[in-house]
mmCIF file of C-alpha atoms in Angstrom:
data_model
loop_
_atom_site.group_PDB
_atom_site.id
_atom_site.type_symbol
_atom_site.label_atom_id
_atom_site.label_comp_id
_atom_site.label_asym_id
_atom_site.label_seq_id
_atom_site.Cartn_x
_atom_site.Cartn_y
_atom_site.Cartn_z
ATOM 1 C CA MET A 1 0.000 0.000 0.000
ATOM 2 C CA SER A 2 1.267 3.470 -0.871
ATOM 3 C CA GLN A 3 1.936 5.818 1.995
ATOM 4 C CA THR A 4 2.290 9.578 1.971
ATOM 5 C CA PRO A 5 5.360 10.703 3.953
ATOM 6 C CA ARG A 6 4.906 12.917 6.976
ATOM 7 C CA ARG A 7 4.828 16.622 6.182
ATOM 8 C CA PRO A 8 7.527 18.629 7.985
ATOM 9 C CA ARG A 9 6.441 21.265 10.513
ATOM 10 C CA PRO A 10 5.735 24.579 8.734
ATOM 11 C CA LEU A 11 8.263 27.340 9.108
ATOM 12 C CA SER A 12 7.283 30.953 9.678
ATOM 13 C CA PRO A 13 8.249 33.196 6.749
ATOM 14 C CA PRO A 14 10.910 35.717 7.806
ATOM 15 C CA SER A 15 10.343 39.447 7.878
ATOM 16 C CA ARG A 16 12.469 41.678 5.652
ATOM 17 C CA ARG A 17 13.253 45.351 5.584
ATOM 18 C CA ASP A 18 12.016 47.294 2.582
ATOM 19 C CA VAL A 19 13.575 46.625 -0.790
ATOM 20 C CA LEU A 20 16.624 48.750 -1.587
ATOM 21 C CA THR A 21 17.958 49.938 -4.897
ATOM 22 C CA ALA A 22 20.955 48.022 -6.228
ATOM 23 C CA GLY A 23 23.640 49.237 -8.604
ATOM 24 C CA LEU A 24 25.203 47.151 -11.336
ATOM 25 C CA GLY A 25 28.835 46.419 -12.110
ATOM 26 C CA ALA A 26 30.998 44.746 -14.670
ATOM 27 C CA ALA A 27 33.301 41.933 -13.520
ATOM 28 C CA LEU A 28 31.581 38.524 -13.479
ATOM 29 C CA LEU A 29 32.520 34.956 -12.721
ATOM 30 C CA PRO A 30 33.102 32.432 -15.535
ATOM 31 C CA GLY A 31 29.983 30.901 -17.060
ATOM 32 C CA GLN A 32 27.769 33.948 -16.554
ATOM 33 C CA THR A 33 26.242 36.462 -18.906
ATOM 34 C CA ARG A 34 27.068 40.123 -18.441
ATOM 35 C CA ALA A 35 24.454 42.496 -17.058
ATOM 36 C CA ALA A 36 24.250 45.989 -18.503
ATOM 37 C CA LYS A 37 23.782 49.287 -16.692
ATOM 38 C CA PRO A 38 21.667 50.934 -15.301
ATOM 39 C CA ALA A 39 19.252 49.175 -12.901
ATOM 40 C CA PRO A 40 17.669 45.917 -14.111
ATOM 41 C CA THR A 41 14.705 46.202 -16.449
ATOM 42 C CA VAL A 42 13.087 43.853 -18.929
ATOM 43 C CA LYS A 43 15.893 44.807 -21.376
ATOM 44 C CA THR A 44 18.685 44.034 -18.912
ATOM 45 C CA PRO A 45 19.586 40.327 -18.857
ATOM 46 C CA MET A 46 19.832 38.554 -15.552
ATOM 47 C CA LEU A 47 23.019 36.557 -15.049
ATOM 48 C CA THR A 48 22.755 32.948 -16.162
ATOM 49 C CA ARG A 49 24.674 29.733 -15.663
ATOM 50 C CA PRO A 50 24.577 26.809 -18.072
ATOM 51 C CA ILE A 51 22.840 23.600 -17.037
ATOM 52 C CA PRO A 52 25.764 21.148 -17.328
ATOM 53 C CA LYS A 53 23.896 18.318 -19.044
ATOM 54 C CA SER A 54 22.442 20.520 -21.795
ATOM 55 C CA GLY A 55 24.183 23.891 -21.863
ATOM 56 C CA GLU A 56 20.830 25.648 -21.515
ATOM 57 C CA ALA A 57 21.234 29.061 -19.875
ATOM 58 C CA LEU A 58 19.433 29.161 -16.522
ATOM 59 C CA PRO A 59 18.804 32.543 -14.849
ATOM 60 C CA VAL A 60 20.467 32.527 -11.441
ATOM 61 C CA ILE A 61 17.550 33.519 -9.181
ATOM 62 C CA GLY A 62 14.607 31.174 -8.700
ATOM 63 C CA LEU A 63 11.394 31.201 -6.683
ATOM 64 C CA GLY A 64 10.335 28.734 -4.010
ATOM 65 C CA THR A 65 6.669 28.209 -3.121
ATOM 66 C CA TRP A 66 6.739 26.386 0.248
ATOM 67 C CA GLN A 67 3.979 27.970 2.407
ATOM 68 C CA THR A 68 3.937 31.180 0.376
ATOM 69 C CA PHE A 69 1.749 29.816 -2.452
ATOM 70 C CA ASP A 70 -0.461 27.563 -0.322
ATOM 71 C CA VAL A 71 -3.466 29.897 -0.441
ATOM 72 C CA GLY A 72 -7.138 29.789 -1.331
ATOM 73 C CA THR A 73 -9.007 31.021 -4.384
ATOM 74 C CA SER A 74 -9.998 34.524 -3.298
ATOM 75 C CA ALA A 75 -8.765 37.512 -5.257
ATOM 76 C CA ALA A 76 -7.344 39.042 -2.067
ATOM 77 C CA GLU A 77 -5.171 35.977 -1.415
ATOM 78 C CA ARG A 78 -3.940 35.639 -4.974
ATOM 79 C CA ALA A 79 -3.397 39.255 -5.983
ATOM 80 C CA PRO A 80 0.026 39.542 -4.272
ATOM 81 C CA LEU A 81 1.110 36.237 -5.834
ATOM 82 C CA LYS A 82 0.174 37.510 -9.275
ATOM 83 C CA GLN A 83 2.397 40.538 -8.663
ATOM 84 C CA VAL A 84 5.191 38.263 -7.409
ATOM 85 C CA LEU A 85 5.118 36.050 -10.506
ATOM 86 C CA GLN A 86 4.741 38.965 -12.899
ATOM 87 C CA HIS A 87 7.732 40.809 -11.462
ATOM 88 C CA PHE A 88 9.752 37.615 -11.144
ATOM 89 C CA LEU A 89 9.311 36.734 -14.824
ATOM 90 C CA ASP A 90 9.654 40.318 -16.055
ATOM 91 C CA SER A 91 13.029 40.555 -14.295
ATOM 92 C CA GLY A 92 14.384 37.703 -16.409
ATOM 93 C CA ALA A 93 14.107 35.052 -13.682
ATOM 94 C CA ARG A 94 12.496 31.789 -14.777
ATOM 95 C CA LEU A 95 12.708 28.815 -12.383
ATOM 96 C CA ILE A 96 9.658 28.269 -10.154
ATOM 97 C CA ASP A 97 9.942 25.325 -7.766
ATOM 98 C CA SER A 98 7.083 23.549 -5.988
ATOM 99 C CA SER A 99 5.965 20.159 -4.672
ATOM 100 C CA PRO A 100 2.807 18.166 -3.908
ATOM 101 C CA MET A 101 3.949 18.483 -0.277
ATOM 102 C CA TYR A 102 3.279 22.226 -0.425
ATOM 103 C CA GLY A 103 -0.501 21.975 -0.111
ATOM 104 C CA ARG A 104 -2.247 23.940 -2.879
ATOM 105 C CA ALA A 105 0.932 25.600 -4.162
ATOM 106 C CA GLU A 106 1.208 23.701 -7.466
ATOM 107 C CA ARG A 107 -2.353 24.514 -8.483
ATOM 108 C CA VAL A 108 -2.020 28.120 -7.376
ATOM 109 C CA VAL A 109 1.154 28.527 -9.464
ATOM 110 C CA GLY A 110 -0.629 27.060 -12.473
ATOM 111 C CA ASP A 111 -3.721 29.224 -12.009
ATOM 112 C CA VAL A 112 -1.784 32.449 -11.494
ATOM 113 C CA LEU A 113 0.538 31.810 -14.441
ATOM 114 C CA ALA A 114 -2.505 31.203 -16.638
ATOM 115 C CA SER A 115 -3.871 34.596 -15.597
ATOM 116 C CA LEU A 116 -0.746 36.484 -16.699
ATOM 117 C CA ALA A 117 -1.157 37.791 -20.225
ATOM 118 C CA ASP A 118 1.941 37.475 -22.432
ATOM 119 C CA ALA A 119 4.197 36.573 -19.480
ATOM 120 C CA PRO A 120 7.644 35.174 -20.335
ATOM 121 C CA LYS A 121 7.778 31.388 -20.284
ATOM 122 C CA PRO A 122 8.795 29.993 -16.873
ATOM 123 C CA PHE A 123 11.055 27.037 -16.112
ATOM 124 C CA LEU A 124 8.745 24.821 -14.037
ATOM 125 C CA ALA A 125 10.162 22.452 -11.435
ATOM 126 C CA THR A 126 8.294 20.238 -9.004
ATOM 127 C CA LYS A 127 8.673 16.899 -7.252
ATOM 128 C CA VAL A 128 7.275 13.454 -6.622
ATOM 129 C CA TRP A 129 6.592 12.878 -2.928
ATOM 130 C CA THR A 130 4.957 9.529 -2.236
ATOM 131 C CA THR A 131 5.746 5.806 -2.220
ATOM 132 C CA GLY A 132 4.953 3.231 -4.881
ATOM 133 C CA ARG A 133 4.999 3.399 -8.669
ATOM 134 C CA ASP A 134 1.251 3.841 -9.150
ATOM 135 C CA ALA A 135 0.977 6.565 -6.534
ATOM 136 C CA GLY A 136 4.020 8.255 -8.021
ATOM 137 C CA LEU A 137 2.608 8.196 -11.543
ATOM 138 C CA ALA A 138 -0.690 9.625 -10.317
ATOM 139 C CA GLN A 139 1.156 12.413 -8.532
ATOM 140 C CA LEU A 140 3.243 13.232 -11.609
ATOM 141 C CA GLU A 141 0.141 13.460 -13.778
ATOM 142 C CA THR A 142 -1.567 15.754 -11.278
ATOM 143 C CA SER A 143 1.461 18.037 -11.090
ATOM 144 C CA VAL A 144 1.644 18.331 -14.877
ATOM 145 C CA LYS A 145 -2.054 19.149 -15.055
ATOM 146 C CA ASP A 146 -2.264 21.536 -12.105
ATOM 147 C CA MET A 147 1.057 23.390 -12.200
ATOM 148 C CA GLY A 148 2.348 22.853 -15.715
ATOM 149 C CA ARG A 149 -0.887 22.794 -17.720
ATOM 150 C CA GLY A 150 0.593 19.916 -19.727
ATOM 151 C CA HIS A 151 4.242 20.944 -19.421
ATOM 152 C CA MET A 152 7.044 20.366 -16.898
ATOM 153 C CA ASP A 153 10.754 21.153 -17.145
ATOM 154 C CA LEU A 154 12.122 19.383 -14.071
ATOM 155 C CA PHE A 155 10.852 16.581 -11.852
ATOM 156 C CA GLN A 156 12.749 15.806 -8.647
ATOM 157 C CA VAL A 157 12.433 13.005 -6.109
ATOM 158 C CA HIS A 158 11.479 14.947 -2.986
ATOM 159 C CA ASN A 159 13.633 14.135 0.051
ATOM 160 C CA LEU A 160 14.717 10.901 -1.676
ATOM 161 C CA VAL A 161 11.339 9.323 -0.829
ATOM 162 C CA ASP A 162 11.236 5.901 -2.587
ATOM 163 C CA TRP A 163 13.871 7.097 -5.055
ATOM 164 C CA ARG A 164 14.597 3.571 -6.308
ATOM 165 C CA THR A 165 11.043 3.455 -7.650
ATOM 166 C CA HIS A 166 10.700 7.009 -8.892
ATOM 167 C CA LEU A 167 14.043 7.679 -10.617
ATOM 168 C CA PRO A 168 13.480 4.976 -13.287
ATOM 169 C CA VAL A 169 9.991 6.368 -13.921
ATOM 170 C CA LEU A 170 11.348 9.900 -14.290
ATOM 171 C CA ARG A 171 13.961 8.641 -16.732
ATOM 172 C CA GLU A 172 11.193 6.978 -18.742
ATOM 173 C CA TRP A 173 9.321 10.266 -18.832
ATOM 174 C CA LYS A 174 12.452 12.078 -19.933
ATOM 175 C CA ALA A 175 13.047 9.578 -22.741
ATOM 176 C CA GLN A 176 9.434 10.098 -23.848
ATOM 177 C CA GLY A 177 9.829 13.879 -23.813
ATOM 178 C CA ARG A 178 7.340 14.351 -20.971
ATOM 179 C CA VAL A 179 9.916 16.099 -18.775
ATOM 180 C CA ARG A 180 13.230 17.669 -19.749
ATOM 181 C CA TYR A 181 15.308 17.157 -16.596
ATOM 182 C CA VAL A 182 15.458 14.771 -13.627
ATOM 183 C CA GLY A 183 16.787 15.434 -10.122
ATOM 184 C CA ILE A 184 16.777 14.668 -6.408
ATOM 185 C CA THR A 185 16.367 16.748 -3.251
ATOM 186 C CA HIS A 186 16.778 16.575 0.504
ATOM 187 C CA TYR A 187 16.464 19.190 3.232
ATOM 188 C CA ALA A 188 18.416 17.358 5.971
ATOM 189 C CA ARG A 189 22.169 17.457 6.444
ATOM 190 C CA SER A 190 21.923 13.897 7.780
ATOM 191 C CA ALA A 191 21.068 12.859 4.197
ATOM 192 C CA PHE A 192 24.161 14.445 2.615
ATOM 193 C CA ASP A 193 26.006 11.115 2.436
ATOM 194 C CA ASP A 194 23.087 9.608 0.523
ATOM 195 C CA LEU A 195 22.904 12.608 -1.786
ATOM 196 C CA GLU A 196 26.609 12.364 -2.536
ATOM 197 C CA ARG A 197 26.384 8.644 -3.230
ATOM 198 C CA LEU A 198 23.535 9.182 -5.701
ATOM 199 C CA LEU A 199 25.430 12.021 -7.353
ATOM 200 C CA ARG A 200 28.252 9.583 -8.036
ATOM 201 C CA GLU A 201 26.187 6.488 -8.889
ATOM 202 C CA GLN A 202 23.111 7.808 -10.709
ATOM 203 C CA THR A 203 22.693 9.888 -13.845
ATOM 204 C CA LEU A 204 21.133 13.135 -12.649
ATOM 205 C CA ASP A 205 20.538 16.570 -14.151
ATOM 206 C CA PHE A 206 19.793 18.497 -10.935
ATOM 207 C CA ILE A 207 20.223 18.280 -7.187
ATOM 208 C CA GLN A 208 18.468 20.535 -4.667
ATOM 209 C CA LEU A 209 19.978 20.989 -1.219
ATOM 210 C CA PRO A 210 20.142 23.437 1.720
ATOM 211 C CA TYR A 211 23.010 25.913 1.588
ATOM 212 C CA SER A 212 23.528 29.389 2.993
ATOM 213 C CA LEU A 213 26.087 31.642 4.611
ATOM 214 C CA ALA A 214 24.942 30.241 7.970
ATOM 215 C CA GLU A 215 24.961 26.574 6.921
ATOM 216 C CA ARG A 216 27.905 25.739 4.686
ATOM 217 C CA ASP A 217 28.092 21.936 5.071
ATOM 218 C CA ALA A 218 27.383 21.408 1.369
ATOM 219 C CA GLU A 219 30.702 23.067 0.477
ATOM 220 C CA LYS A 220 32.709 20.175 1.909
ATOM 221 C CA ARG A 221 31.708 17.382 -0.468
ATOM 222 C CA LEU A 222 28.324 17.882 -2.110
ATOM 223 C CA LEU A 223 29.051 20.965 -4.175
ATOM 224 C CA PRO A 224 32.395 19.577 -5.419
ATOM 225 C CA ALA A 225 30.702 16.256 -6.278
ATOM 226 C CA ALA A 226 27.950 18.048 -8.208
ATOM 227 C CA ALA A 227 30.535 20.011 -10.194
ATOM 228 C CA GLU A 228 32.584 16.878 -10.845
ATOM 229 C CA HIS A 229 29.594 14.967 -12.213
ATOM 230 C CA GLY A 230 28.007 17.821 -14.153
ATOM 231 C CA VAL A 231 24.877 18.208 -12.016
ATOM 232 C CA ALA A 232 23.142 21.576 -11.678
ATOM 233 C CA VAL A 233 22.625 22.760 -8.094
ATOM 234 C CA LEU A 234 19.440 24.381 -6.791
ATOM 235 C CA VAL A 235 19.590 25.825 -3.285
ATOM 236 C CA MET A 236 16.752 25.666 -0.799
ATOM 237 C CA GLN A 237 16.732 27.649 2.456
ATOM 238 C CA PRO A 238 19.070 30.396 1.153
ATOM 239 C CA PHE A 239 18.238 32.545 4.202
ATOM 240 C CA ALA A 240 18.562 29.551 6.596
ATOM 241 C CA THR A 241 14.771 29.556 7.133
ATOM 242 C CA GLY A 242 14.929 33.223 8.084
ATOM 243 C CA GLN A 243 17.745 32.920 10.621
ATOM 244 C CA LEU A 244 20.094 35.113 8.597
ATOM 245 C CA LEU A 245 17.604 37.929 8.107
ATOM 246 C CA ARG A 246 16.719 37.892 11.792
ATOM 247 C CA GLN A 247 20.390 37.921 12.763
ATOM 248 C CA VAL A 248 21.122 41.140 10.856
ATOM 249 C CA LYS A 249 17.847 42.924 11.594
ATOM 250 C CA GLY A 250 18.576 46.545 12.429
ATOM 251 C CA ARG A 251 22.214 46.350 11.272
ATOM 252 C CA ALA A 252 23.605 48.486 8.488
ATOM 253 C CA LEU A 253 24.840 46.724 5.373
ATOM 254 C CA PRO A 254 28.667 46.907 5.118
ATOM 255 C CA ALA A 255 29.758 49.698 2.806
ATOM 256 C CA TRP A 256 32.031 47.287 0.904
ATOM 257 C CA ALA A 257 28.963 45.308 -0.239
ATOM 258 C CA ALA A 258 28.734 47.899 -3.017
ATOM 259 C CA ASP A 259 31.935 46.394 -4.453
ATOM 260 C CA PHE A 260 29.826 43.493 -5.728
ATOM 261 C CA ASP A 261 26.718 45.533 -6.511
ATOM 262 C CA CYS A 262 24.800 44.612 -3.384
ATOM 263 C CA ALA A 263 22.327 46.972 -1.727
ATOM 264 C CA SER A 264 20.361 44.845 0.782
ATOM 265 C CA TRP A 265 20.921 42.004 3.215
ATOM 266 C CA ALA A 266 18.782 39.665 1.100
ATOM 267 C CA GLN A 267 21.015 40.353 -1.901
ATOM 268 C CA PHE A 268 24.073 39.913 0.322
ATOM 269 C CA PHE A 269 23.025 36.391 1.314
ATOM 270 C CA LEU A 270 21.953 35.398 -2.209
ATOM 271 C CA LYS A 271 25.138 36.746 -3.786
ATOM 272 C CA PHE A 272 27.190 34.803 -1.247
ATOM 273 C CA ILE A 273 25.539 31.611 -2.523
ATOM 274 C CA LEU A 274 25.958 32.587 -6.171
ATOM 275 C CA GLY A 275 29.608 33.369 -5.553
ATOM 276 C CA HIS A 276 30.188 29.614 -5.355
ATOM 277 C CA PRO A 277 30.734 28.462 -8.960
ATOM 278 C CA ALA A 278 29.007 25.092 -8.428
ATOM 279 C CA VAL A 279 25.668 26.744 -7.584
ATOM 280 C CA HIS A 280 23.198 27.470 -10.361
ATOM 281 C CA CYS A 281 20.108 28.915 -8.694
ATOM 282 C CA PRO A 282 18.957 29.659 -5.128
ATOM 283 C CA LEU A 283 15.209 29.460 -4.487
ATOM 284 C CA PRO A 284 14.036 32.105 -2.006
ATOM 285 C CA ALA A 285 10.320 31.749 -1.288
ATOM 286 C CA THR A 286 8.090 34.772 -0.888
ATOM 287 C CA SER A 287 4.534 36.002 -1.332
ATOM 288 C CA ASN A 288 5.608 39.631 -0.978
ATOM 289 C CA PRO A 289 6.051 41.629 -4.222
ATOM 290 C CA GLU A 290 8.626 43.946 -2.582
ATOM 291 C CA HIS A 291 10.690 41.000 -1.424
ATOM 292 C CA VAL A 292 10.763 39.337 -4.837
ATOM 293 C CA ALA A 293 11.833 42.673 -6.337
ATOM 294 C CA ASP A 294 14.713 42.729 -3.860
ATOM 295 C CA ASN A 295 15.637 39.063 -4.375
ATOM 296 C CA VAL A 296 15.868 39.176 -8.147
ATOM 297 C CA ARG A 297 18.316 42.085 -8.048
ATOM 298 C CA ALA A 298 20.887 39.666 -6.631
ATOM 299 C CA GLY A 299 20.975 38.188 -10.132
ATOM 300 C CA PHE A 300 22.510 41.321 -11.654
ATOM 301 C CA GLY A 301 25.961 42.848 -11.566
ATOM 302 C CA ARG A 302 29.140 41.544 -9.963
ATOM 303 C CA LEU A 303 29.399 38.564 -7.639
ATOM 304 C CA PRO A 304 31.860 38.094 -4.767
ATOM 305 C CA ASP A 305 35.028 36.089 -5.336
ATOM 306 C CA ALA A 306 36.300 33.459 -2.876
ATOM 307 C CA LYS A 307 38.215 35.959 -0.745
ATOM 308 C CA THR A 308 35.226 38.283 -0.512
ATOM 309 C CA ARG A 309 32.932 35.406 0.408
ATOM 310 C CA GLU A 310 35.088 34.612 3.410
ATOM 311 C CA ARG A 311 34.916 38.261 4.417
ATOM 312 C CA MET A 312 31.123 38.042 4.102
ATOM 313 C CA ALA A 313 31.066 35.022 6.409
ATOM 314 C CA ARG A 314 32.921 36.964 9.092
ATOM 315 C CA VAL A 315 30.144 39.572 9.170
ATOM 316 C CA LEU A 316 28.031 37.129 11.157
ATOM 317 C CA ASP A 317 30.714 36.951 13.844
ATOM 318 C CA SER A 318 30.912 40.708 14.372
#
């Protein structure tokens, strides 16, 4: 009998100070497109990194939907989400990540995207989160219908639940052209050994894992293994479930953050992640239009080099 895994305890979305205006610079890391001046608009390209298995250019800021898109059908509940998705796509960002675990989020994403006239095409990513082949197939079909309206770019095995069953099915779907990419995810650091083993033993296009300035465990082995095996890296919990934003609340941004075109703490934390060359796209979740406007600006201008990233890490100790 198929069983649905236990849903983790919800996390409270973090508060954020008002969005700030970011400048743009010139020097970029290898594998990225160059952003033009002045401030980002629809004509200014967001930085991209190539998906290793295909070479497809992926914009470097994504959007998570855990909790934030689990809303009802009223206009009042969905109006901010429509603004979030419109601004997100207009900025040049593309990847929207969800899961059947996230309540109504997949359907809400699909509904809101359908309501946006002439919106740029998103890169849609979701997951399979159940046990058993039949239950998995049913879940995949529902996700394609509700979120993708017949289309899906990336399917991931959520938290490695019954991965031995689901990965072969996802590969079948990829061979049939029903999905373009296949990946795995896990939120727990206790699963990093399993993630690394699958990176080395399985053919994967993407891996999604937790990584932030506050929680750097993935740097030790997972990020190098992903780079070695040509697997694109998506980052969940880029603000450490709000810990980072709470830790710097009321503090002034260091003046030297302007050296890598950073004008807010949210951009500071996202640019730290993007400064690692193995990372392709962090996935900050929000239902606040001002916050998404702030987040996407981290995808423009210069990024910190290795030396600067270590200086950024020391900010938390001061």
